[in-house]
Short mmCIF file of C-alpha atoms and ligand atoms in Angstrom, two decimals:
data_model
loop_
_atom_site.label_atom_id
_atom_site.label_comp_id
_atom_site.label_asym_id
_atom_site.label_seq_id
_atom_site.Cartn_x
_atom_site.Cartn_y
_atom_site.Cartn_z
CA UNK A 1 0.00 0.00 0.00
CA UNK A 2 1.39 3.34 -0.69
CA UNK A 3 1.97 6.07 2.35
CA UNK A 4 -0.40 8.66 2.36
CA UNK A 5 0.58 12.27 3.29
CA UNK A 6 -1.76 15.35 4.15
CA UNK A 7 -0.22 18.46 3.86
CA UNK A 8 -1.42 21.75 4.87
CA UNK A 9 0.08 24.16 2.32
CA UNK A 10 -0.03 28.08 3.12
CA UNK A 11 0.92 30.09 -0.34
CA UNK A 12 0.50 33.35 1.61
CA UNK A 13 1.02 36.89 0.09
CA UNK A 14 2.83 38.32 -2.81
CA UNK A 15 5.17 35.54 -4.70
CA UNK A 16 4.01 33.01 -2.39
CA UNK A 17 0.99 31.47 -4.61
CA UNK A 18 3.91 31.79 -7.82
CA UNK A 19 6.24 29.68 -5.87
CA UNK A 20 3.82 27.45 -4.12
CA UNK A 21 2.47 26.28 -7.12
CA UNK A 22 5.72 24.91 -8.47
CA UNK A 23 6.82 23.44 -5.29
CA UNK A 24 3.45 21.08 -5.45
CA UNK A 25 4.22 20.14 -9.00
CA UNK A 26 7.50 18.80 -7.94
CA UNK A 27 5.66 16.93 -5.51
CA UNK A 28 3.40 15.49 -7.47
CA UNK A 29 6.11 13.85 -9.59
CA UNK A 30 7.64 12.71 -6.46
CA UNK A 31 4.48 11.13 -5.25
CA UNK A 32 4.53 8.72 -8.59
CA UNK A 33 8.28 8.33 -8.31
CA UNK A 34 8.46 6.90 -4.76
CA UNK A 35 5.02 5.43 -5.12
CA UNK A 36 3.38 8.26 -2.19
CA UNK A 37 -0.13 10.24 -1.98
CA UNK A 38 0.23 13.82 -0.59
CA UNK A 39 -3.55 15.56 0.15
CA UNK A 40 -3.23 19.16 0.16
CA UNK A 41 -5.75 21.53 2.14
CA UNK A 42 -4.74 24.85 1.19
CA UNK A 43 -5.58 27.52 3.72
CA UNK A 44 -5.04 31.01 4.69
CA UNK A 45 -2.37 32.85 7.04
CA UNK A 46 -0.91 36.38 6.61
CA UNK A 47 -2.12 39.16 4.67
CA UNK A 48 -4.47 37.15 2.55
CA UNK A 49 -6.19 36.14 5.55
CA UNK A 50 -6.44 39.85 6.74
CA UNK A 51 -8.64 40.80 3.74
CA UNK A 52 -10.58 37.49 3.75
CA UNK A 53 -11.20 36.74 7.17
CA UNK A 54 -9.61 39.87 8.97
CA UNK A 55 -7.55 37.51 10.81
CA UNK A 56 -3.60 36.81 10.31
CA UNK A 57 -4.05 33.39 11.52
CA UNK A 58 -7.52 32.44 11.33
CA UNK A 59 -8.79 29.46 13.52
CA UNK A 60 -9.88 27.00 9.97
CA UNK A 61 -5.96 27.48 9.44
CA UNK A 62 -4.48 26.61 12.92
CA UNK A 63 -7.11 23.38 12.99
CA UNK A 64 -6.17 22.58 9.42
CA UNK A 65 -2.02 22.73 10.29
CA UNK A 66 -2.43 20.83 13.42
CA UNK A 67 -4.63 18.07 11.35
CA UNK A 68 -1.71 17.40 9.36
CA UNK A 69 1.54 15.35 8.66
CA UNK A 70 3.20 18.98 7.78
CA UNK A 71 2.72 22.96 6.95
CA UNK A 72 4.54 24.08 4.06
CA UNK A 73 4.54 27.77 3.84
CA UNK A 74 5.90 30.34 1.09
CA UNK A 75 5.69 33.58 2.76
CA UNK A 76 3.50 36.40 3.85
CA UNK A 77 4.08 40.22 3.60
CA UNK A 78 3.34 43.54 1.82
CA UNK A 79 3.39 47.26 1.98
CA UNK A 80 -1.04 47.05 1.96
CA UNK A 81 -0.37 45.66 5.61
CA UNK A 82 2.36 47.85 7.00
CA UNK A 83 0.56 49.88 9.16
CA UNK A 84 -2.46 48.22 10.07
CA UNK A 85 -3.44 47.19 13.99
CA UNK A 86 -3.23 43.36 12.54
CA UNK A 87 -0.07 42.16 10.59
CA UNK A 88 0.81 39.83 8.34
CA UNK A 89 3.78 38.76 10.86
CA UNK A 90 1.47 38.17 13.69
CA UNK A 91 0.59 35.37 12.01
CA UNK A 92 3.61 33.83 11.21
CA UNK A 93 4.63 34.01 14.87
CA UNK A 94 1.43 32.47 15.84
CA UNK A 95 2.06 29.90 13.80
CA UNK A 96 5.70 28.59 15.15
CA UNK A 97 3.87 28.70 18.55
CA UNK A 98 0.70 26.78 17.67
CA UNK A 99 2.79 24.23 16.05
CA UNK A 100 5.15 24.59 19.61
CA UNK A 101 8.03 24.71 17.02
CA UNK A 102 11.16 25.64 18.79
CA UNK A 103 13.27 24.13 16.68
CA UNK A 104 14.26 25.96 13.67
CA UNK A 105 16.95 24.41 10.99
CA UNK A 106 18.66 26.12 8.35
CA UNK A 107 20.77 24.23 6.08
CA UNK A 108 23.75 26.42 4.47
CA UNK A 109 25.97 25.38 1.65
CA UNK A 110 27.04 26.06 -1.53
CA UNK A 111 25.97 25.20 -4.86
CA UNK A 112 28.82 25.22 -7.57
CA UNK A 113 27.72 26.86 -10.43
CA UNK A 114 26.44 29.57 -7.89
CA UNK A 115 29.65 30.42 -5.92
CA UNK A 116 30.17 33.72 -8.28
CA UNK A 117 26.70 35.17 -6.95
CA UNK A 118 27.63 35.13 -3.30
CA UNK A 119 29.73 38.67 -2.33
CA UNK A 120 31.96 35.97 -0.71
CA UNK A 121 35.47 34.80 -2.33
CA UNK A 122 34.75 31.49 -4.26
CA UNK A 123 37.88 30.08 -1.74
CA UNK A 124 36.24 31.37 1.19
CA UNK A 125 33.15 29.48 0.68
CA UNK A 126 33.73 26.55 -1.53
CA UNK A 127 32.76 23.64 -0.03
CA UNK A 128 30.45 25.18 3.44
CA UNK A 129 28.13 22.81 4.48
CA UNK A 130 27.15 24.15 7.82
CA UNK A 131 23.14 23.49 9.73
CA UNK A 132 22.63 26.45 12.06
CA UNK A 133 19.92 25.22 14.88
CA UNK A 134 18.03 28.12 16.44
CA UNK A 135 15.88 27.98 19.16
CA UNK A 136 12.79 29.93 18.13
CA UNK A 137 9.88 29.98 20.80
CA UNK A 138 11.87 31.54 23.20
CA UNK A 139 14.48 34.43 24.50
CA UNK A 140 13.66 38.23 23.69
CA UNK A 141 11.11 37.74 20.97
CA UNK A 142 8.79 35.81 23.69
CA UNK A 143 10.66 37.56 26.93
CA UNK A 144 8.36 40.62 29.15
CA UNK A 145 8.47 44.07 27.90
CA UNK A 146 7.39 47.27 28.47
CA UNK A 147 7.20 50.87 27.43
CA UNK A 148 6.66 53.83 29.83
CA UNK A 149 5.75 57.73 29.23
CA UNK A 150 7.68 60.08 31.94
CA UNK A 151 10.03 57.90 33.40
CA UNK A 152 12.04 60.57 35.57
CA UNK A 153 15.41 60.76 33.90
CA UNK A 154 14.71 59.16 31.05
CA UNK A 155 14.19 62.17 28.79
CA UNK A 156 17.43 64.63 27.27
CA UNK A 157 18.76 66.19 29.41
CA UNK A 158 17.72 64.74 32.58
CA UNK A 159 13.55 65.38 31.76
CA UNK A 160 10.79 62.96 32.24
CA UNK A 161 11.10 60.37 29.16
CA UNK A 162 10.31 57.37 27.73
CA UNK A 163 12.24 54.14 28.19
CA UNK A 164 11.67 50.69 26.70
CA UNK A 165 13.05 47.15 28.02
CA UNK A 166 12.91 43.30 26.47
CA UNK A 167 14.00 40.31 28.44
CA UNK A 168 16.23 37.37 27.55
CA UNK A 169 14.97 34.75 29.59
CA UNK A 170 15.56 30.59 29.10
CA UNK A 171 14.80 27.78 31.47
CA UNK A 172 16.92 25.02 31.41
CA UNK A 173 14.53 22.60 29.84
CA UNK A 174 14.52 25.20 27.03
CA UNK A 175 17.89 24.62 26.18
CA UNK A 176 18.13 20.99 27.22
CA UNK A 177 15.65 19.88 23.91
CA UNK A 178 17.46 22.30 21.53
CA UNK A 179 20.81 21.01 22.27
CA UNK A 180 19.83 17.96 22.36
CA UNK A 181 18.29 18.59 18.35
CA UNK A 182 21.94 19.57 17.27
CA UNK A 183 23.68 16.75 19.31
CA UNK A 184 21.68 14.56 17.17
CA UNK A 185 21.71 16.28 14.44
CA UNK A 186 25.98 16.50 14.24
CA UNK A 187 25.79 12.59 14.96
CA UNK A 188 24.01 12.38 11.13
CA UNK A 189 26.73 14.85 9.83
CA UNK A 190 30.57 15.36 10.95
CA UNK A 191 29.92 15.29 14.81
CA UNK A 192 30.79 18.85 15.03
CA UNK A 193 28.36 21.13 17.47
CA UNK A 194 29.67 25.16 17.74
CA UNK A 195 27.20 26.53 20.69
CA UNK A 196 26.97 30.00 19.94
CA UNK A 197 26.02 32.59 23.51
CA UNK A 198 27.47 35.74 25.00
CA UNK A 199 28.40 34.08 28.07
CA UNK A 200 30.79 36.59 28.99
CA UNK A 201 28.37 39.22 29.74
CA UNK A 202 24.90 37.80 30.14
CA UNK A 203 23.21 35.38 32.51
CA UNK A 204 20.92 33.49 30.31
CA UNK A 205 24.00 33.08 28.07
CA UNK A 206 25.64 31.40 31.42
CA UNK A 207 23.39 28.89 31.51
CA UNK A 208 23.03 28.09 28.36
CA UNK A 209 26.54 27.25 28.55
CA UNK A 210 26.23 25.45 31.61
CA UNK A 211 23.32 23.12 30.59
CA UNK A 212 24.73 22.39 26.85
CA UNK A 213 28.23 21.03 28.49
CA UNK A 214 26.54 18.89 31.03
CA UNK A 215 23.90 17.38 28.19
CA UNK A 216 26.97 16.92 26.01
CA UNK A 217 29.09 15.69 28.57
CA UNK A 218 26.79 13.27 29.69
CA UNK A 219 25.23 12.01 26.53
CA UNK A 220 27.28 12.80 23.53
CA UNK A 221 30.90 12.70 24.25
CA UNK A 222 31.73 11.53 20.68
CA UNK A 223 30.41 14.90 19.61
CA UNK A 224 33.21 17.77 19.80
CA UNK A 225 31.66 20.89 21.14
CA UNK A 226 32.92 24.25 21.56
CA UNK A 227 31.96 27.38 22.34
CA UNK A 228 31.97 30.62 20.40
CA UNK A 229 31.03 34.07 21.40
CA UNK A 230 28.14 35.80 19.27
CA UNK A 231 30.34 38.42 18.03
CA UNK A 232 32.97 36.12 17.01
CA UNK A 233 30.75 33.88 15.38
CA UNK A 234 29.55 36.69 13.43
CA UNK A 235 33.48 37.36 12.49
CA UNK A 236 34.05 33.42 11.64
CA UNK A 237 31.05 32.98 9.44
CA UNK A 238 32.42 35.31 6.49
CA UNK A 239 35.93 34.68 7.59
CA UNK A 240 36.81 30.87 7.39
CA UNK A 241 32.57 29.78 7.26
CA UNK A 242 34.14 26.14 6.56
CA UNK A 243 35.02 25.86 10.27
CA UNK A 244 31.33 24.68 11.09
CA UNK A 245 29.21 21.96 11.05
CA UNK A 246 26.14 22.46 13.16
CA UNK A 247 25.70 26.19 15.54
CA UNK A 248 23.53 25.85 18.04
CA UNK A 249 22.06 29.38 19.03
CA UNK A 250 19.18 31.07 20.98
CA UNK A 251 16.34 32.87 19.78
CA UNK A 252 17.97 36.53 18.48
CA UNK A 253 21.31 35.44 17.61
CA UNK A 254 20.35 32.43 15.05
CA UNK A 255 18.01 35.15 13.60
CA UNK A 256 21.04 37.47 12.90
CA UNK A 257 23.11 34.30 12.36
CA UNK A 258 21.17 32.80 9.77
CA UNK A 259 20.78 35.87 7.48
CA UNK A 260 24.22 36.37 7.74
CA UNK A 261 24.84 32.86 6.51
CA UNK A 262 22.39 33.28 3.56
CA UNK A 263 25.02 35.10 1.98
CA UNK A 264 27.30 32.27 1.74
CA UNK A 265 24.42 30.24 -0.42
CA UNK A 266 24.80 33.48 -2.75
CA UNK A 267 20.86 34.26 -2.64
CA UNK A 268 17.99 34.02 -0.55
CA UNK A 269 16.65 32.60 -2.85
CA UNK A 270 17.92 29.17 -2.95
CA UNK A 271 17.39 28.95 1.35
CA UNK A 272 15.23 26.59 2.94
CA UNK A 273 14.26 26.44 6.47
CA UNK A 274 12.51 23.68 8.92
CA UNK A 275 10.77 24.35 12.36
CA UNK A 276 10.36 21.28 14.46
CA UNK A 277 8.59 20.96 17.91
CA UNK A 278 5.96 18.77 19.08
CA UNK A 279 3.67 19.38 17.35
CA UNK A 280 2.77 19.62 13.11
CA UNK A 281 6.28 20.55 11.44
CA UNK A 282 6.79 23.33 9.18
CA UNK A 283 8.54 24.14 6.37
CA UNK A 284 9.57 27.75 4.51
CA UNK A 285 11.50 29.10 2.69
CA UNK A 286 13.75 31.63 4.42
CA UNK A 287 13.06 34.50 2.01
CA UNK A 288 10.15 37.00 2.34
CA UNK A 289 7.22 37.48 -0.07
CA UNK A 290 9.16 40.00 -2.33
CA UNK A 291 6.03 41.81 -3.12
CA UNK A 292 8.35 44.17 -5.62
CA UNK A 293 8.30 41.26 -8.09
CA UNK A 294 4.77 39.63 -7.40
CA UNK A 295 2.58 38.91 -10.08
CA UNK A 296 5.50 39.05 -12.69
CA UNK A 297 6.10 34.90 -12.85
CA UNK A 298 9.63 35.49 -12.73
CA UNK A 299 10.53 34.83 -8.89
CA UNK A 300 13.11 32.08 -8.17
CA UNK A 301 10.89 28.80 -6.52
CA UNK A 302 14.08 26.69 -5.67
CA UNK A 303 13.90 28.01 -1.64
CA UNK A 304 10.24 26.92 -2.11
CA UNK A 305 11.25 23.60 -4.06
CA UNK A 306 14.33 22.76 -1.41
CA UNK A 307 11.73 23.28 1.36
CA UNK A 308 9.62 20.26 0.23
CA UNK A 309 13.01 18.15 0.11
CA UNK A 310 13.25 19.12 3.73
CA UNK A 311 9.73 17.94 4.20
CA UNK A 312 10.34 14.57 2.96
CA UNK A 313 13.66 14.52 5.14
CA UNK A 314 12.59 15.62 8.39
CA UNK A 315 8.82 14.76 8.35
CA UNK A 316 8.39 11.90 5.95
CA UNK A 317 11.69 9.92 6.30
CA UNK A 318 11.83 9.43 2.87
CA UNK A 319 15.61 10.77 2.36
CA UNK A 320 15.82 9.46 -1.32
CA UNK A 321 13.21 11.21 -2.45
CA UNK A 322 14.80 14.11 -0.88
CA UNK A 323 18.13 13.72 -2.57
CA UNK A 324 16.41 13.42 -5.51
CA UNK A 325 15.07 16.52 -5.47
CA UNK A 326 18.56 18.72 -4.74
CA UNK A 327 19.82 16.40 -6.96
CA UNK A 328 17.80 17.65 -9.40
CA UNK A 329 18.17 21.12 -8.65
CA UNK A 330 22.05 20.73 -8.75
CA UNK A 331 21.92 19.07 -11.90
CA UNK A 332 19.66 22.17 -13.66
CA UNK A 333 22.11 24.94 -12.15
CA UNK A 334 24.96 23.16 -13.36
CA UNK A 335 23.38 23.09 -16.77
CA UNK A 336 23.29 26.63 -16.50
CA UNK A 337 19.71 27.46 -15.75
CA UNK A 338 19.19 30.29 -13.94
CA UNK A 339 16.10 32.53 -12.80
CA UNK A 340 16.61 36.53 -12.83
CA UNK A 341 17.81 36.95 -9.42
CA UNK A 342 20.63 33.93 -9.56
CA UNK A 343 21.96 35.80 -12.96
CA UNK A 344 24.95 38.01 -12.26
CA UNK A 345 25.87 41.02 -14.96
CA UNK A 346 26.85 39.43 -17.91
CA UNK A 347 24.75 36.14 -17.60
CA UNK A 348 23.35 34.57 -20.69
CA UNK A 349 19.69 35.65 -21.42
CA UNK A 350 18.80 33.01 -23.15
CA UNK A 351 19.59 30.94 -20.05
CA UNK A 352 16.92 32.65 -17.77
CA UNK A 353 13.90 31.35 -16.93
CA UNK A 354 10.84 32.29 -15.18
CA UNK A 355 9.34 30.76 -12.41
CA UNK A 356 6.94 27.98 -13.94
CA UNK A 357 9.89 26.90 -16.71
CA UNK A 358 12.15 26.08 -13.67
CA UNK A 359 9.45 23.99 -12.16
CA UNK A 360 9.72 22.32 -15.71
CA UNK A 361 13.20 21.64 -15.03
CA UNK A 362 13.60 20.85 -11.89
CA UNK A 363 10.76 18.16 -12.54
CA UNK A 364 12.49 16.87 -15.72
CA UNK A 365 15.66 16.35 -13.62
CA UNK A 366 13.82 14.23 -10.44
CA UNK A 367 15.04 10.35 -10.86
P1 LIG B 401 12.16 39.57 0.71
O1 LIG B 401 12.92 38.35 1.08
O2 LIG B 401 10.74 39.42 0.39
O3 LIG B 401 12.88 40.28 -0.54
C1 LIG B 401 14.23 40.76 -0.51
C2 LIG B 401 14.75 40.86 -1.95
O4 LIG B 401 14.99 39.55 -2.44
C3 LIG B 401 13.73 41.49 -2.93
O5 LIG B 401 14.42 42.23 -3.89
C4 LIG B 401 13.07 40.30 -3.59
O6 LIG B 401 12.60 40.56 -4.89
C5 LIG B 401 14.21 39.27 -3.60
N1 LIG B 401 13.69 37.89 -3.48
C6 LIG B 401 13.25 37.29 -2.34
N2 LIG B 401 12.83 36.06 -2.62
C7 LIG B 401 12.99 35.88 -3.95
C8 LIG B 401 12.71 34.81 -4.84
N3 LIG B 401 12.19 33.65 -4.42
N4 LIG B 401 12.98 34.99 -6.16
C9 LIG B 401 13.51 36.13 -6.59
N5 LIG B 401 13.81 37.18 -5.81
C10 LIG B 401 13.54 37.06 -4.50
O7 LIG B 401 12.37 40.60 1.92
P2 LIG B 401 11.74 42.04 2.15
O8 LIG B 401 11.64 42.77 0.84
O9 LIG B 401 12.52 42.61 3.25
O10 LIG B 401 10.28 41.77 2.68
C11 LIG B 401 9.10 41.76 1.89
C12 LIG B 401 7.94 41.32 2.74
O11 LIG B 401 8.13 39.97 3.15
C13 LIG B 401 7.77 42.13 4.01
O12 LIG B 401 6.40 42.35 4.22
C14 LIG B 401 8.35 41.26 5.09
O13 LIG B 401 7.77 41.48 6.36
C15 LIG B 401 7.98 39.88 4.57
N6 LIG B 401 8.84 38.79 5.05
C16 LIG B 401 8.20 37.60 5.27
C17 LIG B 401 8.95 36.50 5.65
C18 LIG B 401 8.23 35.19 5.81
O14 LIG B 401 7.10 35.07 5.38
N7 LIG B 401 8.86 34.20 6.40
C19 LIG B 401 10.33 36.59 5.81
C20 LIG B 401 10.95 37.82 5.55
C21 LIG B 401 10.18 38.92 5.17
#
């Protein structure tokens, strides 16, 4: 009997539906390759859902996402939201925490016949194949905060004034499970875990320290870890980014981290991201719904593509199909197919395609 999958697919705003669309056609083709069903309920989140329902994350979504095997998301976003009382973000973020997804991968690495669009030297990067693992339902972005009028001092000059605070707060158990996800997750690769804090200043870095040594210690002494200050990560990454294998991070650092990193894969549009918790998975590209290109069929779906050859990774298990799929991609770049924002000055026009003919490809390349 073949495995049945039910997916619960969020196209979003702006290039999301553009990019969506191809992504499910590759799936398709996977699902008579490797003998698989995948359902689809499409729903809404975002801005979409703010004109439809006037809801970023409206309740038929949230039951539909945790119904399923997986979420796969394009993006949401747009200037017709910016200055609203209800964002497009808002539901994003209540998405990771519906889902209780506090795990957030990002895969970085290189392909070849891309290294000349990264602002990186093709030595420098050559080669990269790093995971950063971010924890994501926790640390600033979740901590307390506040904002007070006529705080006495807080103005120029020594006048009443307004002052603002956020607070960086883990508990251990916090940073027991996410260390735990990169322990495991060097065992698969080179058994290489960089734990990225600011221990030298903060107190939630401190223990973050503290409890990733005593998990490692205790459970994974195969795996070499090391530590790495924030700011010197930051340094190493565009410096000698072949140093790591998997960085573990908080919440605000891996955010910082990770679009730092992008740069090494030469665009953001060739990123794909995971977020794992307890609950449905979800899968995204790491790019934004570039609303300055929407509508004009020319925006790069590989991010979008890659995302569902996470999916069948981390969610299915079915890690041949996966390969097949950045096979395939590989195998199309290195023919020299390219979409607008891959091609660097001087590429060959008549080696551009839009956004459906590198679905073609990409489909005509899956084994
Ligand atoms: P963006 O990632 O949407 O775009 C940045 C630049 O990269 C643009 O020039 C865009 O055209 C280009 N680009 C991005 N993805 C591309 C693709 N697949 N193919 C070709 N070109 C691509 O970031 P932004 O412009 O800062 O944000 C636009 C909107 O997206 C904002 O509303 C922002 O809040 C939102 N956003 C959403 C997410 C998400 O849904 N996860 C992430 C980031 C930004």
């Amino acid at each position: 009997m073949s495995k049945k999958f039910r997916i619960c697919t969020l196209p979003g705003d702006g290039i999301g539906p553009e990019i969506m669309e191809q992504a499910l056609r590759v799936l398709d083709k996977i699902g008579e390759l490797y003998d698989c069903e995948f359902e689809y309920d499409e729903e809404l989140i975002g801005g979409c859902a703010i004109d439809a329902v006037d809801n970023p994350w409206p309740e038929k979504t949230e039951k539909a996402a945790l119904d399923s095997d997986a979420v796969l998301l394009a993006a949401v976003g747009g200037k017709k939201w910016d200055h609203g009382e209800k964002r497009p973000e808002q539901g994003l973020l209540a998405l990771r925490k519906s889902m209780n997804a506090y795990c957030n991968l990002r895969p970085v690495s290189i392909f070849e016949p891309l290294i000349d669009s990264s602002t990186l030297k093709p030595d420098v990067i050559r080669g990269v194949d790093l995971m950063i693992v971010r924890e994501l339902t926790g640390g600033i972005y979740f901590g307390r905060r506040n904002t007070s009028s006529d705080v006495e001092g807080a103005g120029v000059n020594g006048t009443k004034g307004w002052r603002a605070y956020d607070t960086m707060e883990y508990s251990e158990y916090e940073i027991e499970r996410i260390a735990r996800y990169a322990f495991e997750m060097a065992r698969k690769r080179r058994s290489h875990v960089t734990s990225v804090d600011k221990a030298n200043v903060l107190d939630s870095s401190k223990l973050w320290r503290k409890v990733v040594h005593e998990l490692g210690e205790a459970e994974y002494p195969d795996v070499e870890l090391d530590d790495m200050l924030v700011d010197a990560a930051a340094m190493q990454l565009v410096k000698n980014p072949g140093f790591f294998d998997v960085i573990l991070t908080e919440n605000t650092f891996g955010d910082i981290l990770s679009d730092e990193a992008s740069m090494i894969s030469g665009s953001l549009g060739m990123l794909a991201s995971a977020s794992l918790g307890s609950k449905t998975p979800i899968f995204e590209p790491c790019h934004g719904s570039a609303p300055d290109i929407a509508g004009q069929g020319i925006a790069n779906p590989l991010a979008q593509i890659l995302s569902v050859a996470m999916m069948l990774r981390y969610a299915f298990d079915m890690p041949e199909a996966a390969d097949s799929i950045e096979n395939a991609v590989d195998e199309v770049l290195k023919a020299g197919w390219l979409t607008r924002d891959l091609a660097g000055e001087g590429a060959d026009e008549s080696k551009i395609l839009n956004t459906v003919e590198m679905g073609d490809k990409v489909i005509a390349a899956l084994k």
